[in-house]
Coordinates of C-alpha atoms in Angstrom, one line a residue:
X1 CA 0.0 0.0 0.0
X2 CA 2.8 2.4 0.9
X3 CA 4.4 1.8 -2.6
X4 CA 1.0 2.5 -4.2
X5 CA 0.5 5.8 -2.2
X6 CA 4.0 6.9 -3.1
X7 CA 3.3 6.2 -6.8
X8 CA 0.1 8.3 -6.5
X9 CA 2.0 11.2 -4.9
X10 CA 4.7 11.1 -7.6
X11 CA 2.0 11.1 -10.2
X12 CA 0.3 14.1 -8.7
X13 CA 3.6 16.0 -8.4
X14 CA 4.4 15.2 -12.0
X15 CA 1.0 16.4 -13.1
X16 CA 1.4 19.7 -11.1
X17 CA 4.8 20.3 -12.7
X18 CA 3.4 19.5 -16.1
X19 CA 0.5 21.9 -15.7
X20 CA 2.8 24.6 -14.3
X21 CA 5.2 24.2 -17.3
X22 CA 2.3 24.1 -19.8
X23 CA 0.8 27.2 -18.2
X24 CA 4.1 29.0 -18.1
X25 CA 4.8 28.4 -21.8
X26 CA 1.2 29.2 -22.7
X27 CA 1.5 32.5 -21.0
X28 CA 4.8 33.1 -22.6
X29 CA 3.4 32.5 -26.1
X30 CA 0.4 34.7 -25.4
X31 CA 2.2 37.7 -24.0
X32 CA 5.2 37.7 -26.4
X33 CA 5.1 40.0 -29.4
X34 CA 3.7 38.2 -32.4
X35 CA 6.2 39.3 -35.1
X36 CA 8.1 36.1 -34.6
X37 CA 4.9 34.1 -35.1
X38 CA 3.9 36.0 -38.2
X39 CA 7.3 35.8 -39.8
X40 CA 7.8 32.1 -39.2
X41 CA 4.4 30.4 -39.2
X42 CA 4.3 29.4 -42.9
X43 CA 8.0 28.4 -42.9
X44 CA 7.4 26.1 -40.0
X45 CA 4.1 24.7 -41.2
X46 CA 4.9 24.2 -44.9
X47 CA 8.7 23.9 -44.9
X48 CA 8.7 21.0 -47.4
X49 CA 7.3 23.3 -50.1
X50 CA 10.2 25.7 -50.4
X51 CA 12.9 25.3 -53.0
X52 CA 14.7 28.6 -52.3
X53 CA 15.4 30.5 -49.1
X54 CA 16.3 34.2 -49.1
X55 CA 18.5 35.2 -46.1
X56 CA 19.6 38.7 -44.9
X57 CA 18.4 41.7 -43.0
X58 CA 15.7 44.2 -43.8
X59 CA 17.2 44.9 -47.2
X60 CA 16.3 41.4 -48.2
X61 CA 12.9 41.5 -46.6
X62 CA 11.9 44.5 -48.7
X63 CA 13.6 43.5 -52.0
X64 CA 12.6 40.0 -52.9
X65 CA 8.9 38.9 -53.2
X66 CA 8.4 35.1 -53.2
X67 CA 4.8 35.4 -54.6
X68 CA 6.1 37.3 -57.6
X69 CA 8.7 34.5 -58.2
X70 CA 5.9 32.0 -58.1
X71 CA 3.6 34.0 -60.4
X72 CA 6.4 34.5 -63.0
X73 CA 8.5 31.4 -62.7
X74 CA 6.7 28.8 -60.6
X75 CA 9.5 29.0 -58.0
X76 CA 8.4 28.3 -54.4
X77 CA 10.5 30.3 -52.0
X78 CA 10.5 31.9 -48.5
X79 CA 12.1 35.2 -47.4
X80 CA 13.6 34.6 -44.0
X81 CA 15.3 38.0 -43.8
X82 CA 15.2 39.6 -40.4
X83 CA 15.2 43.3 -39.3
X84 CA 18.5 44.6 -38.0
X85 CA 20.4 41.3 -38.2
X86 CA 24.1 41.1 -38.8
X87 CA 25.7 38.1 -40.7
X88 CA 26.3 36.1 -37.5
X89 CA 22.6 36.3 -36.6
X90 CA 21.7 35.4 -40.1
X91 CA 23.7 32.2 -39.6
X92 CA 21.4 31.2 -36.8
X93 CA 18.3 32.2 -38.8
X94 CA 19.5 29.8 -41.5
X95 CA 20.3 27.1 -39.0
X96 CA 16.8 27.3 -37.6
X97 CA 15.2 27.4 -41.0
X98 CA 17.0 24.3 -42.1
X99 CA 15.4 22.4 -39.2
X100 CA 12.1 22.8 -41.0
X101 CA 12.9 22.9 -44.7
X102 CA 15.4 21.5 -47.2
X103 CA 15.8 24.0 -50.1
X104 CA 17.7 23.5 -53.2
X105 CA 19.2 27.0 -53.1
X106 CA 19.9 29.7 -50.4
X107 CA 20.4 33.3 -51.5
X108 CA 22.3 35.4 -49.0
X109 CA 22.5 39.2 -48.9
X110 CA 25.9 40.3 -47.5
X111 CA 25.1 43.8 -46.3
X112 CA 27.3 44.6 -43.3
X113 CA 29.7 41.7 -43.9
X114 CA 32.4 44.1 -42.8
X115 CA 31.0 44.4 -39.2
X116 CA 32.9 42.7 -36.5
X117 CA 30.0 42.8 -34.0
X118 CA 27.9 39.6 -33.9
X119 CA 24.7 41.6 -33.2
X120 CA 23.5 45.0 -32.1
X121 CA 24.2 45.1 -28.4
X122 CA 21.5 47.5 -27.4
X123 CA 17.7 47.2 -26.7
X124 CA 16.8 47.9 -30.3
X125 CA 19.1 45.1 -31.4
X126 CA 17.6 42.8 -28.8
X127 CA 14.1 43.7 -30.0
X128 CA 15.2 42.7 -33.5
X129 CA 16.7 39.4 -32.2
X130 CA 13.4 38.5 -30.6
X131 CA 11.9 38.0 -34.1
X132 CA 14.2 35.1 -34.4
X133 CA 14.8 33.7 -31.0
X134 CA 11.2 33.9 -29.7
X135 CA 10.1 31.3 -32.3
X136 CA 12.9 28.8 -31.4
X137 CA 11.9 26.4 -28.6
X138 CA 14.1 26.4 -25.5
X139 CA 16.7 23.9 -26.4
X140 CA 20.5 23.3 -26.5
X141 CA 20.5 24.8 -30.0
X142 CA 18.9 28.1 -28.8
X143 CA 21.2 28.3 -25.7
X144 CA 24.2 27.9 -28.0
X145 CA 23.0 30.7 -30.3
X146 CA 22.2 33.1 -27.5
X147 CA 25.5 32.5 -25.7
X148 CA 27.5 32.9 -28.9
X149 CA 25.8 36.1 -30.1
X150 CA 25.1 38.0 -26.9
X151 CA 27.8 38.8 -24.3
X152 CA 25.5 40.6 -21.8
X153 CA 24.0 38.3 -19.1
X154 CA 20.8 40.3 -18.7
X155 CA 20.1 40.3 -22.5
X156 CA 20.9 36.6 -22.6
X157 CA 18.2 35.9 -20.0
X158 CA 15.8 38.1 -21.9
X159 CA 16.3 36.1 -25.2
X160 CA 16.3 32.7 -23.5
X161 CA 13.3 33.5 -21.2
X162 CA 11.3 36.1 -23.0
X163 CA 8.4 35.9 -20.5
X164 CA 10.7 37.8 -18.1
X165 CA 10.1 40.9 -20.3
X166 CA 6.7 40.1 -21.8
X167 CA 4.8 39.3 -18.7
X168 CA 3.8 42.9 -18.2
X169 CA 2.1 43.2 -21.6
X170 CA -1.3 42.3 -20.3
X171 CA -2.7 45.7 -20.9
X172 CA -1.3 45.8 -24.5
X173 CA -2.8 42.5 -25.6
X174 CA -5.1 42.9 -28.6
X175 CA -6.9 40.8 -31.2
X176 CA -3.6 40.2 -33.0
X177 CA -2.2 38.4 -29.9
X178 CA -5.0 35.8 -29.9
X179 CA -5.3 35.5 -33.7
X180 CA -2.1 36.8 -35.4
X181 CA -2.6 37.9 -39.0
X182 CA -0.4 35.9 -41.3
X183 CA 0.0 37.6 -44.7
X184 CA 0.7 35.8 -48.0
X185 CA 4.0 37.5 -48.6
X186 CA 6.0 34.5 -47.5
X187 CA 8.2 36.5 -45.2
X188 CA 8.6 39.5 -47.4
X189 CA 7.3 42.9 -46.5
X190 CA 6.2 45.5 -49.1
X191 CA 7.6 49.0 -48.7
X192 CA 4.7 51.4 -49.5
X193 CA 6.5 54.8 -49.5
X194 CA 8.6 56.7 -52.1
X195 CA 11.8 58.1 -50.8
X196 CA 12.7 61.7 -51.7
X197 CA 16.2 61.0 -53.1
X198 CA 18.1 64.2 -53.6
X199 CA 21.5 62.9 -54.4
X200 CA 23.4 63.3 -57.6
X201 CA 23.7 59.6 -58.3
X202 CA 24.9 56.4 -56.6
X203 CA 28.6 55.8 -56.4
X204 CA 29.9 52.9 -58.4
X205 CA 31.0 49.7 -56.6
X206 CA 34.7 49.5 -55.7
X207 CA 36.9 47.1 -57.5
X208 CA 38.0 43.8 -56.1
X209 CA 40.5 44.3 -53.3
X210 CA 43.4 41.8 -53.2
X211 CA 44.0 42.8 -49.6
X212 CA 40.5 42.3 -48.3
X213 CA 40.4 41.0 -44.8
X214 CA 38.7 37.6 -45.0
X215 CA 39.3 36.9 -41.3
X216 CA 36.6 39.3 -39.9
X217 CA 33.6 38.1 -38.0
X218 CA 31.1 38.7 -40.8
X219 CA 33.2 36.7 -43.2
X220 CA 33.7 33.8 -40.8
X221 CA 30.0 33.5 -40.2
X222 CA 29.2 33.8 -43.9
X223 CA 31.7 30.9 -44.4
X224 CA 29.8 29.0 -41.7
X225 CA 26.6 29.6 -43.6
X226 CA 28.0 28.4 -46.9
X227 CA 29.6 25.3 -45.2
X228 CA 26.2 24.5 -43.6
X229 CA 24.6 24.5 -47.0
X230 CA 27.4 22.6 -48.6
X231 CA 27.0 19.8 -46.0
X232 CA 23.4 19.5 -47.0
X233 CA 23.9 19.7 -50.8
X234 CA 22.3 23.1 -51.0
X235 CA 23.6 25.6 -53.6
X236 CA 24.4 29.2 -52.5
X237 CA 24.1 32.5 -54.3
X238 CA 25.5 35.7 -52.8
X239 CA 23.9 39.1 -53.6
X240 CA 24.4 42.7 -52.5
X241 CA 21.2 44.6 -52.6
X242 CA 21.1 48.2 -53.6
X243 CA 20.3 51.4 -51.7
X244 CA 21.0 55.1 -52.3
X245 CA 23.5 56.7 -50.0
X246 CA 21.1 59.4 -48.8
X247 CA 24.0 61.3 -47.3
X248 CA 24.4 58.7 -44.5
X249 CA 28.1 58.3 -43.8
X250 CA 27.6 54.9 -42.0
X251 CA 25.7 53.5 -44.9
X252 CA 28.3 54.8 -47.4
X253 CA 31.1 53.3 -45.3
X254 CA 29.4 50.0 -45.2
X255 CA 28.9 49.9 -48.9
X256 CA 32.5 50.9 -49.6
X257 CA 33.7 48.0 -47.4
X258 CA 31.0 45.4 -48.1
X259 CA 31.3 45.1 -51.8
X260 CA 35.0 44.4 -52.3
X261 CA 34.9 42.1 -49.2
X262 CA 32.0 40.1 -50.7
X263 CA 33.7 39.9 -54.1
X264 CA 36.9 38.6 -52.5
X265 CA 35.0 36.0 -50.5
X266 CA 33.0 34.9 -53.6
X267 CA 36.1 34.6 -55.7
X268 CA 38.0 32.6 -53.1
X269 CA 35.0 30.3 -52.4
X270 CA 33.9 29.9 -56.0
X271 CA 30.3 31.0 -55.1
X272 CA 28.3 33.0 -57.6
X273 CA 27.8 36.6 -56.7
X274 CA 25.5 39.4 -58.0
X275 CA 26.3 42.9 -57.0
X276 CA 23.0 44.7 -57.6
X277 CA 24.8 48.0 -57.0
X278 CA 26.4 47.6 -60.4
X279 CA 23.2 46.7 -62.3
X280 CA 20.9 49.1 -64.1
X281 CA 17.6 47.4 -63.1
X282 CA 16.6 49.9 -60.4
X283 CA 16.3 53.7 -60.0
X284 CA 17.1 55.9 -57.0
X285 CA 14.3 58.2 -58.0
X286 CA 11.4 55.9 -57.6
X287 CA 12.4 52.5 -56.1
X288 CA 13.1 53.1 -52.4
X289 CA 10.8 53.6 -49.3
X290 CA 13.7 55.3 -47.4
X291 CA 17.4 55.7 -47.7
X292 CA 18.0 52.0 -47.1
X293 CA 15.0 49.9 -48.1
X294 CA 13.3 49.2 -51.4
X295 CA 9.6 49.9 -52.0
X296 CA 7.2 47.8 -53.9
X297 CA 8.3 49.1 -57.3
X298 CA 12.0 48.5 -56.5
X299 CA 11.3 45.1 -55.0
X300 CA 9.5 44.0 -58.1
X301 CA 12.5 45.0 -60.2
X302 CA 15.0 43.1 -58.0
X303 CA 12.7 40.1 -57.8
X304 CA 12.4 40.0 -61.6
X305 CA 16.2 40.2 -62.0
X306 CA 16.7 37.4 -59.4
X307 CA 14.0 35.3 -61.0
X308 CA 15.6 35.5 -64.4
X309 CA 19.0 34.6 -63.0
X310 CA 17.6 31.6 -61.1
X311 CA 15.7 30.3 -64.1
X312 CA 18.8 30.5 -66.3
X313 CA 21.4 29.1 -63.8
X314 CA 19.6 26.6 -61.6
X315 CA 17.3 23.6 -62.3
X316 CA 14.4 24.7 -60.2
X317 CA 11.0 23.1 -60.6
X318 CA 8.1 25.2 -62.0
X319 CA 5.4 24.3 -59.6
X320 CA 2.5 26.1 -61.2
X321 CA 1.1 23.0 -62.8
X322 CA 2.1 20.3 -60.2
X323 CA 0.7 19.2 -56.9
X324 CA 1.8 22.3 -55.1
X325 CA 0.2 24.6 -57.7
X326 CA -3.3 24.4 -56.2
X327 CA -2.3 25.7 -52.7
X328 CA 0.1 28.3 -54.1
X329 CA -2.5 29.5 -56.6
X330 CA -4.9 30.1 -53.7
X331 CA -2.1 31.8 -51.8
X332 CA -1.5 34.1 -54.8
X333 CA -5.2 35.0 -55.0
X334 CA -5.1 36.0 -51.3
X335 CA -1.8 37.9 -51.9
X336 CA -3.5 39.8 -54.8
X337 CA -6.4 40.8 -52.5
X338 CA -3.9 42.0 -49.9
X339 CA -2.2 44.2 -52.6
X340 CA -5.5 45.6 -53.7
X341 CA -6.5 46.5 -50.1
X342 CA -3.2 48.2 -49.5
X343 CA -3.5 50.2 -52.7
X344 CA -7.1 51.4 -52.0
X345 CA -6.0 52.5 -48.5
X346 CA -3.2 54.7 -49.8
X347 CA -3.9 58.4 -49.7
X348 CA -0.6 59.8 -51.0
X349 CA -0.4 60.4 -54.8
X350 CA 3.2 59.3 -55.2
X351 CA 2.8 56.2 -53.1
X352 CA -0.5 55.3 -54.9
X353 CA 1.1 55.6 -58.3
X354 CA 4.1 53.6 -57.1
X355 CA 1.8 50.7 -56.0
X356 CA 0.1 50.9 -59.4
X357 CA 3.3 49.6 -61.0
X358 CA 2.0 46.1 -60.7
X359 CA 1.7 43.6 -63.6
X360 CA -1.6 42.3 -62.1
X361 CA -3.1 45.7 -62.6
X362 CA -4.3 47.8 -65.6
X363 CA -4.0 51.5 -64.7
X364 CA -5.5 54.5 -66.6
X365 CA -4.2 57.9 -65.6
X366 CA -5.5 61.4 -66.7
X367 CA -4.2 64.7 -65.5
X368 CA -3.7 68.4 -66.6
X369 CA -0.6 69.0 -68.7
X370 CA 1.2 71.0 -66.0
X371 CA 0.2 68.8 -63.0
X372 CA 3.5 67.1 -62.7
X373 CA 5.7 70.0 -63.8
X374 CA 8.8 70.2 -61.6
X375 CA 7.8 67.1 -59.6
X376 CA 10.6 64.7 -60.4
X377 CA 9.2 61.7 -58.5
X378 CA 5.8 62.1 -60.0
X379 CA 7.2 62.5 -63.5
X380 CA 9.3 59.4 -63.1
X381 CA 6.3 57.4 -61.7
X382 CA 4.1 58.5 -64.5
X383 CA 6.7 57.6 -67.1
X384 CA 6.5 54.0 -66.3
X385 CA 2.8 53.5 -66.7
X386 CA 1.1 52.4 -70.0
X387 CA -2.0 54.6 -70.2
X388 CA -1.4 58.2 -69.3
X389 CA -3.3 61.0 -70.9
X390 CA -3.3 64.8 -70.5
X391 CA -6.3 67.0 -70.7
X392 CA -6.7 70.7 -70.1
X393 CA -10.1 70.3 -68.4
X394 CA -8.9 67.5 -66.0
X395 CA -9.7 68.3 -62.4
X396 CA -6.6 66.7 -61.0
X397 CA -4.7 63.4 -61.2
X398 CA -7.3 60.8 -61.8
X399 CA -6.3 57.2 -61.6
X400 CA -8.5 54.2 -62.5
X401 CA -7.3 50.8 -61.4
X402 CA -8.6 47.5 -62.9
X403 CA -7.7 43.8 -62.7
X404 CA -5.6 43.1 -65.7
X405 CA -6.9 39.6 -66.2
X406 CA -10.6 40.3 -65.9
X407 CA -10.8 44.1 -66.6
X408 CA -12.9 44.5 -63.5
X409 CA -12.5 48.0 -61.9
X410 CA -11.0 47.8 -58.5
X411 CA -11.3 51.5 -57.7
X412 CA -10.4 55.0 -58.6
X413 CA -8.9 58.1 -56.9
X414 CA -8.5 61.7 -57.9
X415 CA -5.7 63.7 -56.3
X416 CA -5.8 67.5 -56.6
X417 CA -3.2 70.1 -55.8
X418 CA -4.6 70.9 -52.4
X419 CA -4.0 67.1 -51.6
X420 CA -7.8 66.6 -51.3
X421 CA -8.9 63.1 -52.3
X422 CA -12.1 61.9 -53.8
X423 CA -12.6 58.2 -53.9
X424 CA -14.9 55.6 -55.4
X425 CA -14.5 51.9 -55.0
X426 CA -16.3 49.1 -56.8

């Protein structure tokens, strides 16, 4: 009987511990910020579908659109870029992603490869790191990543045990905490602004340096990334994504150091490398949301260039007509609706026109002859549209947007000089 009573006590203790642990982790998941969930959900749930992964920081997030690659080439991909991450953090993003998927190709942006820091060691950097670490279960792998990246003991605890900082979010909890909204952008984020670039041009890339330091922290972790892919039989493509200098000395210094360093690493490793700073597929006048990040128009151009390169140089399956096609076609329909909604909510003329540069849309524009006079951004944005007409009696910049495939009118807006807006949606 005593043995039986002891067994019952042990069982009860185990149940209490189990319920406590379940409650703790449940509260942790509820109170943590949901960006990690949003960015990783489809990667974790549907990992077997992805043939290509895109790795980098926010430059990558805003520059490559997986749904466009699927529409144009049938390539199934996921953008696992992370805001504010340096190359060492990107290594652990890749390591985590490869626990859930086995792509044929990994495309890595090498922005800030010259940095010797492993991560930003301030609260902003920690907030960025949560978008990766919060979605990784507590495990030896997570402990190893945090101990390697973060030297500060307090920040280590925060990343390993996020409930310690999220437990006081009760008053902030909203609908998105209980039902996070998962977009169909497959990890990408569309930039919806148009940056007022006032520079005289973007400096040309520096030539390959024979004395480039290939022993720095960024290079070592890029080598770890490429070796991880090589062990799994995954091809690697390096890219350097474009941005205008905007007068920012730090960005200009990064660009001056990053490009020759990447070129030297690529040459030594025999890995293909595309330096988009040297290509003519983008414009500083219309293609950026700010001085670092591409907008929807710029992202489409980079995505098209990447897609054409992948089609020509890699044997990637066109999934539009196979078993994956049905689910991805439905995803694309939802993605198209998301794009429509974002367009119709836009109240800035430049931004609205920028979002109209979409192959899924048919756009008709009418305006007075002098409406865009002296407005360089507006002139450039109008120049790229198919149907633009000028009329003396036009009451402003009138834009009618339709679905290209069906011809159905999505909506129309009229912008006048006083920035008043009249709107009609159908």
